[in-house]
mmCIF file of C-alpha atoms in Angstrom:
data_model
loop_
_atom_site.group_PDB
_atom_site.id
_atom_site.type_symbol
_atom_site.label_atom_id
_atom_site.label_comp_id
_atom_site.label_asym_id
_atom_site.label_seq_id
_atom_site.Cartn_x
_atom_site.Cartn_y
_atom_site.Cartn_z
ATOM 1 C CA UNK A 1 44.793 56.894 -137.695
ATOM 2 C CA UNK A 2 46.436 56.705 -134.152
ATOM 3 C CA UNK A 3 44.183 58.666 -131.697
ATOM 4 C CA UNK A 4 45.596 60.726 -128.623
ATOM 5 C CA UNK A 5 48.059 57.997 -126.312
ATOM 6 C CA UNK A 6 48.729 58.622 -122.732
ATOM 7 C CA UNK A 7 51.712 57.729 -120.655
ATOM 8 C CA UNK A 8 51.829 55.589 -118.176
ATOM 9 C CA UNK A 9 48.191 54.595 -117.730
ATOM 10 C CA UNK A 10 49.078 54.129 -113.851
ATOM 11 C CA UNK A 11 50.832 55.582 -111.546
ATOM 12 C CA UNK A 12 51.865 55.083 -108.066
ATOM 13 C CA UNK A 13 53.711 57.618 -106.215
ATOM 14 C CA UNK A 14 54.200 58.449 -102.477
ATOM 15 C CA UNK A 15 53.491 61.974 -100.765
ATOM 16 C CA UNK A 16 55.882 64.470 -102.071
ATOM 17 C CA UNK A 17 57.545 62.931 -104.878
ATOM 18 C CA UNK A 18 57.198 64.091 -108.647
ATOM 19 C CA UNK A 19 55.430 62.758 -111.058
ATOM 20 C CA UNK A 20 55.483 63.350 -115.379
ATOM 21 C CA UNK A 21 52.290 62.639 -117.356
ATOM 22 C CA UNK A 22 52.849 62.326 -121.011
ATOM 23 C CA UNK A 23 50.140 62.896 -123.909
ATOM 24 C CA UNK A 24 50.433 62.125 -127.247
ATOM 25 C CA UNK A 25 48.281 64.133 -129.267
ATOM 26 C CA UNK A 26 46.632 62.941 -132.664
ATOM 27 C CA UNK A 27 48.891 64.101 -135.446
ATOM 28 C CA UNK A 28 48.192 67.502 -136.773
ATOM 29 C CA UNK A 29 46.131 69.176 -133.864
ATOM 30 C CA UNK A 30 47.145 72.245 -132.992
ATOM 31 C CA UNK A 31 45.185 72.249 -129.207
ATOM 32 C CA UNK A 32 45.852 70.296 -126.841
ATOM 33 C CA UNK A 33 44.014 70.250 -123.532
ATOM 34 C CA UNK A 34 44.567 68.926 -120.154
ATOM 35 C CA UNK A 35 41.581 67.968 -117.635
ATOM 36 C CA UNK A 36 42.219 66.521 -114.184
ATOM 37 C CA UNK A 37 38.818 63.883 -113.502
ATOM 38 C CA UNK A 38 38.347 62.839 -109.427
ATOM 39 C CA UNK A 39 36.184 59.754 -108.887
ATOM 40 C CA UNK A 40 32.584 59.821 -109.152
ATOM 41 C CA UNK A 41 33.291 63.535 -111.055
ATOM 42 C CA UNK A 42 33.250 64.781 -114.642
ATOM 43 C CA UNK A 43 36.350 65.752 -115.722
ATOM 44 C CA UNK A 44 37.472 70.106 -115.160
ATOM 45 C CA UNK A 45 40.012 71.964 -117.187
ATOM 46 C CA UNK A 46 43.432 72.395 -116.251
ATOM 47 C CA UNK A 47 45.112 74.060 -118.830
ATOM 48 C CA UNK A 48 45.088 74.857 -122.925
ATOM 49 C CA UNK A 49 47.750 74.855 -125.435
ATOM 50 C CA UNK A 50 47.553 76.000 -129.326
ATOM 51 C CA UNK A 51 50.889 74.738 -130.522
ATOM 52 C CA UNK A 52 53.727 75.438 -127.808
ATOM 53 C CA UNK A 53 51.949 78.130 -126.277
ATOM 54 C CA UNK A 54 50.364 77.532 -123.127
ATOM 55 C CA UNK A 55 47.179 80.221 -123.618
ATOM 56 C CA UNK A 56 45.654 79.185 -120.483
ATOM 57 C CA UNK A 57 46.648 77.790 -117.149
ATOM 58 C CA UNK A 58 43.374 79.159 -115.096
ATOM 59 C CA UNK A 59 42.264 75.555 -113.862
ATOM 60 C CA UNK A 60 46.320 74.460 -112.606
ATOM 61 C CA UNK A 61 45.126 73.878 -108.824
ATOM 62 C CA UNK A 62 48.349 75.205 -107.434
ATOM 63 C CA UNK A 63 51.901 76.038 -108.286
ATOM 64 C CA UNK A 64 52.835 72.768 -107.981
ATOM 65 C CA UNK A 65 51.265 71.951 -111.207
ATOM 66 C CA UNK A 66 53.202 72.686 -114.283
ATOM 67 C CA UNK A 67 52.784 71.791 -118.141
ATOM 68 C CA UNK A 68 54.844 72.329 -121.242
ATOM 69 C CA UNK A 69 54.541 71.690 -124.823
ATOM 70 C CA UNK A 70 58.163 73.034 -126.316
ATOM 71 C CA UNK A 71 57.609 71.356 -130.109
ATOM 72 C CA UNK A 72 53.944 71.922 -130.434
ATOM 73 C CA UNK A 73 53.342 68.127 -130.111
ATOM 74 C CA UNK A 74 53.881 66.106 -126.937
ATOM 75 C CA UNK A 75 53.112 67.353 -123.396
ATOM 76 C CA UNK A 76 54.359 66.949 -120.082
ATOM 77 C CA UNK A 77 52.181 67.278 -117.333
ATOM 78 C CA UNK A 78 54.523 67.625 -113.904
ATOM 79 C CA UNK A 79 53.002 67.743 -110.617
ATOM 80 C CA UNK A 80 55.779 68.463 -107.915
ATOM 81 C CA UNK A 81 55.525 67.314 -104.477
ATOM 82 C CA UNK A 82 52.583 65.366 -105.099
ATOM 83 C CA UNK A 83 50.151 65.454 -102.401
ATOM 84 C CA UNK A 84 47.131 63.004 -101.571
ATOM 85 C CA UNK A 85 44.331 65.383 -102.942
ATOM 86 C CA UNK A 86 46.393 65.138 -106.376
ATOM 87 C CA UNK A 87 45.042 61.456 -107.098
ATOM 88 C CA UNK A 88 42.485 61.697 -109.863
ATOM 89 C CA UNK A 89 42.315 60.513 -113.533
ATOM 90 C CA UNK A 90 44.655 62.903 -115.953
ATOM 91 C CA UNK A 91 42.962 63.528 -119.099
ATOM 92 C CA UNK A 92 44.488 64.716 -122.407
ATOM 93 C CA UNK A 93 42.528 65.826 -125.392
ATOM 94 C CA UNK A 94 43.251 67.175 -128.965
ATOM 95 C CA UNK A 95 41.720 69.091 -131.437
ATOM 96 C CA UNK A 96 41.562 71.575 -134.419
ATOM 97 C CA UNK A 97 42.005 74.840 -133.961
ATOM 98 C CA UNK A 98 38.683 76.869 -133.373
ATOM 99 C CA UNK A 99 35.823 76.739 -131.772
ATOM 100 C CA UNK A 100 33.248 74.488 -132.025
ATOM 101 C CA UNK A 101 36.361 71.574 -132.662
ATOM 102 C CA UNK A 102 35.419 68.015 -131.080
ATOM 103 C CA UNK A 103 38.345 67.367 -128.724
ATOM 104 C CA UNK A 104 39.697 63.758 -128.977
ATOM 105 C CA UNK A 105 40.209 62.280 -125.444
ATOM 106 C CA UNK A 106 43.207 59.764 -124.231
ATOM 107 C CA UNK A 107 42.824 56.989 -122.049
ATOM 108 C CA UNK A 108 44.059 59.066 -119.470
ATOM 109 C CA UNK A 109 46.497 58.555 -116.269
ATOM 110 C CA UNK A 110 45.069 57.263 -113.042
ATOM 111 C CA UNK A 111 47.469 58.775 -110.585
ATOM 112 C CA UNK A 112 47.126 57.331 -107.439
ATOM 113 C CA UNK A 113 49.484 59.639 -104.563
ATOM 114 C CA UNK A 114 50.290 57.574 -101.014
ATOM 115 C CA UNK B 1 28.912 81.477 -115.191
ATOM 116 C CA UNK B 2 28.762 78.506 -117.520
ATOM 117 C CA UNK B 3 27.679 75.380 -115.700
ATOM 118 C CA UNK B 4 25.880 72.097 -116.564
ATOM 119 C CA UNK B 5 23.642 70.217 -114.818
ATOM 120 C CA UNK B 6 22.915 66.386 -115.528
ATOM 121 C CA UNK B 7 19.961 65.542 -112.599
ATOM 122 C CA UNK B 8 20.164 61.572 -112.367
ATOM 123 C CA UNK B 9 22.727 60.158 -111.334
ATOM 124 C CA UNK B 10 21.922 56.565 -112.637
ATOM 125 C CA UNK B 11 19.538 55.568 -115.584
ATOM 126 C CA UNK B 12 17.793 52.131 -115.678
ATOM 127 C CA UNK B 13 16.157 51.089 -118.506
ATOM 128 C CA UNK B 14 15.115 47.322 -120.058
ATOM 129 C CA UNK B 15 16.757 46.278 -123.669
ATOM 130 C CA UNK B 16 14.720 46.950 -126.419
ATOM 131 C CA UNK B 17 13.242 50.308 -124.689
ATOM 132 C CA UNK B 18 13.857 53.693 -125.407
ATOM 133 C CA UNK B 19 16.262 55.983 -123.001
ATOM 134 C CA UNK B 20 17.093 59.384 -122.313
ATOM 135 C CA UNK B 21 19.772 61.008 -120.563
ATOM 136 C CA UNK B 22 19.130 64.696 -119.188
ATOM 137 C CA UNK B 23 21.242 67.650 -119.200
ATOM 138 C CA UNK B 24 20.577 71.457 -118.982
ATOM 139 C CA UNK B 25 22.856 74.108 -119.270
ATOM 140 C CA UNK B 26 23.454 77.427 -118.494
ATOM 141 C CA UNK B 27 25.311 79.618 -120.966
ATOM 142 C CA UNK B 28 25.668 83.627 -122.002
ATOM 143 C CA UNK B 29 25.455 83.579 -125.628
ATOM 144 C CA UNK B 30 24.867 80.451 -128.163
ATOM 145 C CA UNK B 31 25.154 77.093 -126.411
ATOM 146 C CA UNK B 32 28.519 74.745 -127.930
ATOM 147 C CA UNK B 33 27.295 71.719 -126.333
ATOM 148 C CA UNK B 34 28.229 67.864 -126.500
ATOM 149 C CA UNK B 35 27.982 64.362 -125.752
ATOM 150 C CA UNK B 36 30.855 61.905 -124.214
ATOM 151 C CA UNK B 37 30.777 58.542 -123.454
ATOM 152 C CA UNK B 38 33.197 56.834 -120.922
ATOM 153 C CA UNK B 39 33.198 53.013 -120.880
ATOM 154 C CA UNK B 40 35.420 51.735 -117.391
ATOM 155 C CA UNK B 41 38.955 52.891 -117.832
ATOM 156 C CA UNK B 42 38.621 54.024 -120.796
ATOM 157 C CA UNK B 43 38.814 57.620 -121.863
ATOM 158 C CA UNK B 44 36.138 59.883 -123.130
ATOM 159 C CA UNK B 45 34.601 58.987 -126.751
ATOM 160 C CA UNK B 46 32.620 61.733 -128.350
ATOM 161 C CA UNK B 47 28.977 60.877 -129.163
ATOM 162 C CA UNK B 48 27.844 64.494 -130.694
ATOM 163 C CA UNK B 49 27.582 67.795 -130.862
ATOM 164 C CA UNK B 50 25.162 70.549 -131.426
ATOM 165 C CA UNK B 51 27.209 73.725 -132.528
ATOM 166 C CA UNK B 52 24.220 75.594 -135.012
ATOM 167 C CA UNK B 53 21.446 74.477 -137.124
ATOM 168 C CA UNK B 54 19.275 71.810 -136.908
ATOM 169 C CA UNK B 55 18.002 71.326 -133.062
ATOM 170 C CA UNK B 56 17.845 67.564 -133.558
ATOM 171 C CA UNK B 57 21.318 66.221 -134.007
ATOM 172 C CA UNK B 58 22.693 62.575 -134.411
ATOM 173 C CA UNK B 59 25.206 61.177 -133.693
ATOM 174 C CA UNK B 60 27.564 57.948 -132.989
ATOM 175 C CA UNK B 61 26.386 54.426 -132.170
ATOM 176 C CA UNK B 62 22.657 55.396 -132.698
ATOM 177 C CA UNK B 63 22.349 58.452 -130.237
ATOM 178 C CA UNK B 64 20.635 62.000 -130.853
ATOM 179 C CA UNK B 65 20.107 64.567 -128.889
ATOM 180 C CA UNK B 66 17.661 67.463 -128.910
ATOM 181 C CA UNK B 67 18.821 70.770 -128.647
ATOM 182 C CA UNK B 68 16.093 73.119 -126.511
ATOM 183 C CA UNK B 69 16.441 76.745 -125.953
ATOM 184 C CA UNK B 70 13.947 77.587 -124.650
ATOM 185 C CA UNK B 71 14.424 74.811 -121.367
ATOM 186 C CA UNK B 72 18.020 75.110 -121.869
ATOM 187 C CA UNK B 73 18.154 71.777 -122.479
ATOM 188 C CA UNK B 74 20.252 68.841 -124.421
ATOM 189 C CA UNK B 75 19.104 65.870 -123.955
ATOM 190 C CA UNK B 76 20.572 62.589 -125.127
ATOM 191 C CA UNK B 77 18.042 59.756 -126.451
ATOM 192 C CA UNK B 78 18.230 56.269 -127.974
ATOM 193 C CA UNK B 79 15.211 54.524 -129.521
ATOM 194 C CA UNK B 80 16.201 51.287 -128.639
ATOM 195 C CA UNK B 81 18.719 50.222 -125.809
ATOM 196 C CA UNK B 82 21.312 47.581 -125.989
ATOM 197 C CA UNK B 83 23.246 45.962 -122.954
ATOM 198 C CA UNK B 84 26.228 47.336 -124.289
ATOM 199 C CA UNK B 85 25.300 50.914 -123.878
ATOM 200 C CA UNK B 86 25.909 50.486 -120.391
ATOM 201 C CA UNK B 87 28.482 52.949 -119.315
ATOM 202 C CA UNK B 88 28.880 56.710 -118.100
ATOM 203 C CA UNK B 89 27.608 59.832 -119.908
ATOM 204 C CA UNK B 90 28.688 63.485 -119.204
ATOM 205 C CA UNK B 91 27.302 66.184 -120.888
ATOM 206 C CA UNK B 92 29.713 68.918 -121.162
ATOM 207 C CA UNK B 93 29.210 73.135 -122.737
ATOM 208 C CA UNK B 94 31.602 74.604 -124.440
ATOM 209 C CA UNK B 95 32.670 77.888 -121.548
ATOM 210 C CA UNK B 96 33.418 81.329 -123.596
ATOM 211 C CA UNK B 97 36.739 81.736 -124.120
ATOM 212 C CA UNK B 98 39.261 83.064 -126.530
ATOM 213 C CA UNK B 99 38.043 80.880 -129.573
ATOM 214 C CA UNK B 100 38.581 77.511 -128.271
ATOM 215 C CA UNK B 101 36.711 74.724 -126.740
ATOM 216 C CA UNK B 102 37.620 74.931 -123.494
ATOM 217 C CA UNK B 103 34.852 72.569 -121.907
ATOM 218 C CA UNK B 104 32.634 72.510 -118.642
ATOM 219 C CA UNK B 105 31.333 68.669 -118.010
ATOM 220 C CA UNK B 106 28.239 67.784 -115.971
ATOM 221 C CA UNK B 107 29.050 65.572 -112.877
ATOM 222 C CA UNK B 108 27.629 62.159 -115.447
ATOM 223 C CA UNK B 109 24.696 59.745 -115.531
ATOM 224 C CA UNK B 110 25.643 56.101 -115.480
ATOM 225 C CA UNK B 111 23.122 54.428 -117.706
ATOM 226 C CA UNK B 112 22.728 50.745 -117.077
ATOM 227 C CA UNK B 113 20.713 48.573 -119.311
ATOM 228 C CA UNK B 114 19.560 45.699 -118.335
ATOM 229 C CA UNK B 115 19.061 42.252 -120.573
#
């Protein structure tokens, strides 16, 4: 079957626009995770749905980071006013519910801020 | 705090020879730990896992990796290299939360193999 997609692979943006990251999850996962990877780093949690609820947001950098899930399937993750620091690698992963679930990993965005 | 630790930052073996990638961990409770692979732009492609049971565990493509508690310790091995192994590793631990894997990578050991 169709693993997790990401949308679009690249991105260019200059200093304060916004930018949407889109993640397709494999069909039937119920989590959904977001991880934010900087070069020459391993990726670090940003934030954790199960279904459409967002159950945590701890690793969001700032208020300028948002993410939403409304249908329990595709996520949007919006970074407002980008800023240089923001270029990284945006990671989305999927998985069962529960712990001890291998999470499924994208291709992931390279987001590249001017 | 959860944290993981992979100490080299680059691997170099020959074809044909045997390699290891280290990691340690450091964890309250029972370790969830795991292998990824990430080939250049490319995502992250699970290798294994070690949740309970058997401290030896095997995985994709030929890996294992031998779970240690006692050195805290998950190291990934490969009896035999190939060229096309080349790539990143990052060993990551599952961090305690609410029943889900929310997941704490080490910074990665790029493994090159040469021909």
């Amino acid at each position: 079957g169709a693993g997790v997609s990401q949308s679009p692979r690249y991105k260019v943006a200059k200093r304060g626009q916004d930018v949407a990251l889109r993640c397709d999850p494999i069909s039937g996962h119920v989590s959904l995770f977001w991880y934010q990877q900087a070069l020459g780093q391993g990726p670090e949690f940003l934030t954790y749905f199960q279904n459409e609820a967002q159950l945590d947001k701890s690793g969001l950098p700032s208020d300028r980071f948002f993410a939403e899930r409304p249908e329990g399937s595709v996520s949007t993750l919006k970074i407002q006013r980008t800023q240089q620091e923001d270029s990284a690698v945006y990671l989305c992963a999927s998985s069962r519910r529960g712990a001890g679930q291998t999470q499924y990993f994208g291709p992931g965005t390279r987001l590249l801020v001017l | 705090a959860q944290s993981v630790a992979q100490p080299e930052d680059q691997v170099n073996v020959a074809e044909g020879n045997p390699l290891t990638v280290k990691c340690t961990y450091s964890v309250s409770g029972n370790p969830y730990l795991f292998w990824y692979v990430q080939y250049p732009n490319r995502g992250l492609q699970f290798l294994l896992k070690y949740i309970t049971g058997d401290n030896l565990v095997k995985g994709s493509y030929g890996f294992e990796a031998e779970f240690n508690k006692s050195q805290t310790s998950f190291h990934l091995k490969k009896p035999s290299a190939l060229v096309s192994d080349s790539a990143l590793y990052f060993c990551a631990v599952r961090a305690l939360a609410g029943g889900y894997n929310k997941l704490i990578f080490g910074a990665g050991t790029r493994l090159a193999v040469h021909p």
